[in-house]
Amino acid sequence: MEETISLRELFAVLRKRLWLIVLITIIAATVSAVISFFVLTPVYESKTQILVNQAKNDQQLYSTQTVQTNVQLINTYNDIITSPAILDKVIKELKLDGSAASLSGQIQVTSAQDSQVAQIVVQDTSAKRAADIANTTASVFQKEVPKLMNVDNVSVLSKATLGENPSPVKPQPLLNVAIAIVVGLMVGVGLSFLLEYLDNTLKTEQDIENILELPVMGVITTIKDVPKATNVQRPDLTARVPQRGETFGS
């Protein structure tokens, strides 16, 4: 029985402050949409792939050990690609502003498990610049790795291309608005229960019964709730009293 009453009171609080929940949700969604569409700068992404594979000659055949060695080298190559030894040359070749450390934050090198293919992912506010950075990084790394590692087993598998209408990877306005709606609902519901908890005024007879644990014997209504009396024909008190010897109608 207590669970039913508690659930009923829960929905009563939500219904009572439904306007507040809806208002906060609309404000959160509107602010998120404005920021996503008009404030945040679009960021574009471009990818290129490199293959780590020793060149085969007539005396050399592929073996499991060779492939495993190339796979293990990828982890080392991932660190080399984002190092100043490579990125400084990329910045110089593309005449970019900023340092190797800032450019490293835009580049992510990933590879699947037990794969000889590494992927260079670049994010930038310009779609063309993102593609140029990805391709130049792969090219510079391919030229510099023989000097750094004394091996020549890197080749560019696919270059980054620029589409006709590139779309940004972030921000994602619809996702941001959806998140804002959920957050707005949570804030609105939480604020509604907080206001209800802080409200210690007595509004109904049920509140008095719950606090005093006594039954309500009677209720005094306000004056405006009392129905107005109907108009009654009153006698004319201004009529003249007849004098002695006079009759009515004379």
C-alpha positions as semicolon CSV with decimal commas, in nm:
position;residue;x (nm);y (nm);z (nm)
1;M;0,000;0,000;0,000
2;E;0,284;0,238;0,083
3;E;0,449;0,175;-0,254
4;T;0,126;0,263;-0,435
5;I;0,089;0,589;-0,241
6;S;0,455;0,679;-0,297
7;L;0,425;0,615;-0,668
8;R;0,111;0,824;-0,685
9;E;0,280;1,110;-0,503
10;L;0,577;1,079;-0,736
11;F;0,363;1,129;-1,044
12;A;0,174;1,406;-0,868
13;V;0,496;1,603;-0,820
14;L;0,595;1,553;-1,184
15;R;0,250;1,660;-1,303
16;K;0,252;1,960;-1,073
17;R;0,583;2,091;-1,210
18;L;0,553;1,962;-1,564
19;W;0,584;2,316;-1,699
20;L;0,923;2,354;-1,531
21;I;1,054;2,025;-1,673
22;V;0,937;2,113;-2,024
23;L;1,081;2,465;-2,000
24;I;1,425;2,347;-1,889
25;T;1,431;2,079;-2,160
26;I;1,342;2,328;-2,434
27;I;1,606;2,575;-2,312
28;A;1,874;2,303;-2,302
29;A;1,790;2,178;-2,652
30;T;1,781;2,531;-2,793
31;V;2,116;2,629;-2,640
32;S;2,275;2,306;-2,765
33;A;2,143;2,360;-3,118
34;V;2,263;2,721;-3,130
35;I;2,610;2,628;-3,006
36;S;2,639;2,328;-3,240
37;F;2,526;2,512;-3,554
38;F;2,659;2,864;-3,501
39;V;2,938;2,861;-3,240
40;L;3,147;2,545;-3,272
41;T;3,388;2,525;-3,563
42;P;3,337;2,219;-3,788
43;V;3,619;1,965;-3,779
44;Y;3,695;1,743;-4,079
45;E;3,873;1,409;-4,084
46;S;4,099;1,252;-4,345
47;K;4,271;0,912;-4,349
48;T;4,560;0,747;-4,526
49;Q;4,698;0,394;-4,493
50;I;5,055;0,268;-4,492
51;L;5,173;-0,090;-4,532
52;V;5,463;-0,224;-4,330
53;N;5,610;-0,499;-4,548
54;Q;5,968;-0,584;-4,635
55;A;6,032;-0,582;-5,008
56;K;6,073;-0,935;-5,140
57;N;6,361;-1,036;-5,366
58;D;6,457;-1,358;-5,535
59;Q;6,648;-1,485;-5,234
60;Q;6,384;-1,384;-4,978
61;L;6,047;-1,547;-4,926
62;Y;5,766;-1,441;-4,697
63;S;5,762;-1,623;-4,369
64;T;5,557;-1,609;-4,053
65;Q;5,853;-1,469;-3,863
66;T;5,895;-1,184;-4,112
67;V;5,527;-1,090;-4,093
68;Q;5,536;-1,101;-3,713
69;T;5,839;-0,875;-3,713
70;N;5,662;-0,622;-3,933
71;V;5,356;-0,628;-3,706
72;Q;5,572;-0,561;-3,401
73;L;5,742;-0,272;-3,579
74;I;5,407;-0,096;-3,629
75;N;5,394;-0,003;-3,260
76;T;5,732;0,161;-3,295
77;Y;5,630;0,331;-3,618
78;N;5,320;0,475;-3,450
79;D;5,541;0,666;-3,209
80;I;5,780;0,775;-3,482
81;I;5,501;0,915;-3,701
82;T;5,386;1,157;-3,429
83;S;5,740;1,253;-3,326
84;P;5,902;1,592;-3,403
85;A;6,146;1,414;-3,637
86;I;5,857;1,360;-3,881
87;L;5,613;1,638;-3,794
88;D;5,871;1,919;-3,810
89;K;5,933;1,828;-4,174
90;V;5,557;1,811;-4,239
91;I;5,512;2,159;-4,094
92;K;5,800;2,294;-4,302
93;E;5,678;2,133;-4,625
94;L;5,316;2,250;-4,584
95;K;5,416;2,584;-4,423
96;L;5,184;2,526;-4,131
97;D;5,150;2,743;-3,824
98;G;5,209;2,585;-3,488
99;S;5,447;2,335;-3,337
100;A;5,500;1,963;-3,372
101;A;5,326;1,911;-3,038
102;S;5,006;2,085;-3,155
103;L;5,012;1,897;-3,484
104;S;5,059;1,569;-3,298
105;G;4,729;1,636;-3,122
106;Q;4,555;1,634;-3,460
107;I;4,706;1,303;-3,572
108;Q;4,608;0,957;-3,456
109;V;4,778;0,641;-3,575
110;T;4,582;0,319;-3,543
111;S;4,628;-0,040;-3,654
112;A;4,424;-0,356;-3,623
113;Q;4,557;-0,644;-3,418
114;D;4,805;-0,862;-3,605
115;S;4,778;-0,637;-3,911
116;Q;5,061;-0,492;-4,117
117;V;4,845;-0,194;-4,218
118;A;4,856;0,126;-4,014
119;Q;4,607;0,410;-4,059
120;I;4,697;0,776;-4,017
121;V;4,389;0,977;-3,917
122;V;4,406;1,358;-3,923
123;Q;4,146;1,604;-3,797
124;D;4,148;1,971;-3,892
125;T;3,908;2,260;-3,936
126;S;3,985;2,253;-4,310
127;A;3,902;1,941;-4,511
128;K;4,175;2,012;-4,767
129;R;4,438;2,078;-4,503
130;A;4,345;1,755;-4,324
131;A;4,400;1,556;-4,644
132;D;4,730;1,736;-4,715
133;I;4,860;1,669;-4,364
134;A;4,768;1,299;-4,386
135;N;4,933;1,248;-4,725
136;T;5,242;1,454;-4,638
137;T;5,288;1,274;-4,306
138;A;5,277;0,935;-4,479
139;S;5,516;1,053;-4,750
140;V;5,767;1,206;-4,509
141;F;5,756;0,900;-4,285
142;Q;5,819;0,672;-4,582
143;K;6,128;0,876;-4,673
144;E;6,265;0,912;-4,321
145;V;6,210;0,562;-4,181
146;P;6,509;0,409;-4,366
147;K;6,736;0,668;-4,201
148;L;6,585;0,623;-3,857
149;M;6,539;0,243;-3,847
150;N;6,779;0,129;-4,119
151;V;6,495;-0,062;-4,284
152;D;6,292;0,000;-4,595
153;N;5,961;-0,174;-4,541
154;V;5,702;0,106;-4,556
155;S;5,481;0,184;-4,854
156;V;5,174;0,403;-4,890
157;L;4,872;0,179;-4,940
158;S;4,608;0,449;-4,999
159;K;4,617;0,825;-5,003
160;A;4,372;1,063;-4,840
161;T;4,126;1,210;-5,087
162;L;3,906;1,517;-5,072
163;G;3,544;1,459;-5,168
164;E;3,319;1,707;-5,345
165;N;3,110;1,782;-5,038
166;P;3,308;1,677;-4,731
167;S;3,105;1,657;-4,413
168;P;3,252;1,737;-4,072
169;V;3,294;1,462;-3,816
170;K;3,219;1,702;-3,531
171;P;3,027;1,867;-3,395
172;Q;2,726;1,642;-3,446
173;P;2,427;1,874;-3,391
174;L;2,159;1,604;-3,373
175;L;2,356;1,402;-3,121
176;N;2,430;1,712;-2,915
177;V;2,062;1,813;-2,913
178;A;1,958;1,461;-2,811
179;I;2,207;1,465;-2,524
180;A;2,086;1,812;-2,421
181;I;1,724;1,689;-2,413
182;V;1,817;1,399;-2,185
183;V;2,021;1,624;-1,959
184;G;1,742;1,884;-1,955
185;L;1,488;1,622;-1,851
186;M;1,715;1,498;-1,573
187;V;1,780;1,852;-1,446
188;G;1,411;1,942;-1,466
189;V;1,299;1,632;-1,276
190;G;1,571;1,679;-1,015
191;L;1,486;2,045;-0,967
192;S;1,115;1,961;-0,936
193;F;1,177;1,717;-0,653
194;L;1,417;1,961;-0,486
195;L;1,160;2,240;-0,490
196;E;0,895;2,001;-0,359
197;Y;1,127;1,893;-0,079
198;L;1,205;2,253;0,021
199;D;0,838;2,355;0,012
200;N;0,711;2,316;0,373
201;T;0,388;2,516;0,340
202;L;0,046;2,364;0,410
203;K;-0,183;2,379;0,111
204;T;-0,449;2,112;0,156
205;E;-0,640;1,938;0,432
206;Q;-0,439;1,627;0,355
207;D;-0,118;1,810;0,450
208;I;-0,265;1,896;0,792
209;E;-0,377;1,538;0,851
210;N;-0,034;1,404;0,759
211;I;0,151;1,641;0,993
212;L;-0,084;1,648;1,294
213;E;-0,214;1,296;1,244
214;L;-0,561;1,423;1,332
215;P;-0,875;1,420;1,122
216;V;-1,007;1,746;0,980
217;M;-1,340;1,831;1,148
218;G;-1,443;2,117;0,921
219;V;-1,329;2,362;0,659
220;I;-1,396;2,736;0,654
221;T;-1,443;2,855;0,302
222;T;-1,344;3,197;0,176
223;I;-1,607;3,469;0,128
224;K;-1,573;3,465;-0,249
225;D;-1,681;3,102;-0,253
226;V;-2,014;3,177;-0,080
227;P;-2,295;3,210;-0,336
228;K;-2,447;3,554;-0,358
229;A;-2,799;3,605;-0,216
230;T;-3,077;3,659;-0,464
231;N;-3,234;4,003;-0,492
232;V;-3,553;4,034;-0,274
233;Q;-3,821;4,296;-0,337
234;R;-3,799;4,536;-0,045
235;P;-4,099;4,751;0,067
236;D;-4,097;5,118;-0,020
237;L;-4,007;5,282;0,309
238;T;-4,044;5,628;0,160
239;A;-4,423;5,602;0,116
240;R;-4,614;5,884;0,294
241;V;-4,811;5,789;0,604
242;P;-5,180;5,902;0,566
243;Q;-5,295;6,176;0,800
244;R;-5,610;6,166;1,010
245;G;-5,917;6,192;0,798
246;E;-5,728;6,088;0,479
247;T;-5,781;5,766;0,298
248;F;-5,542;5,588;0,061
249;G;-5,587;5,702;-0,290
250;S;-5,713;6,049;-0,202
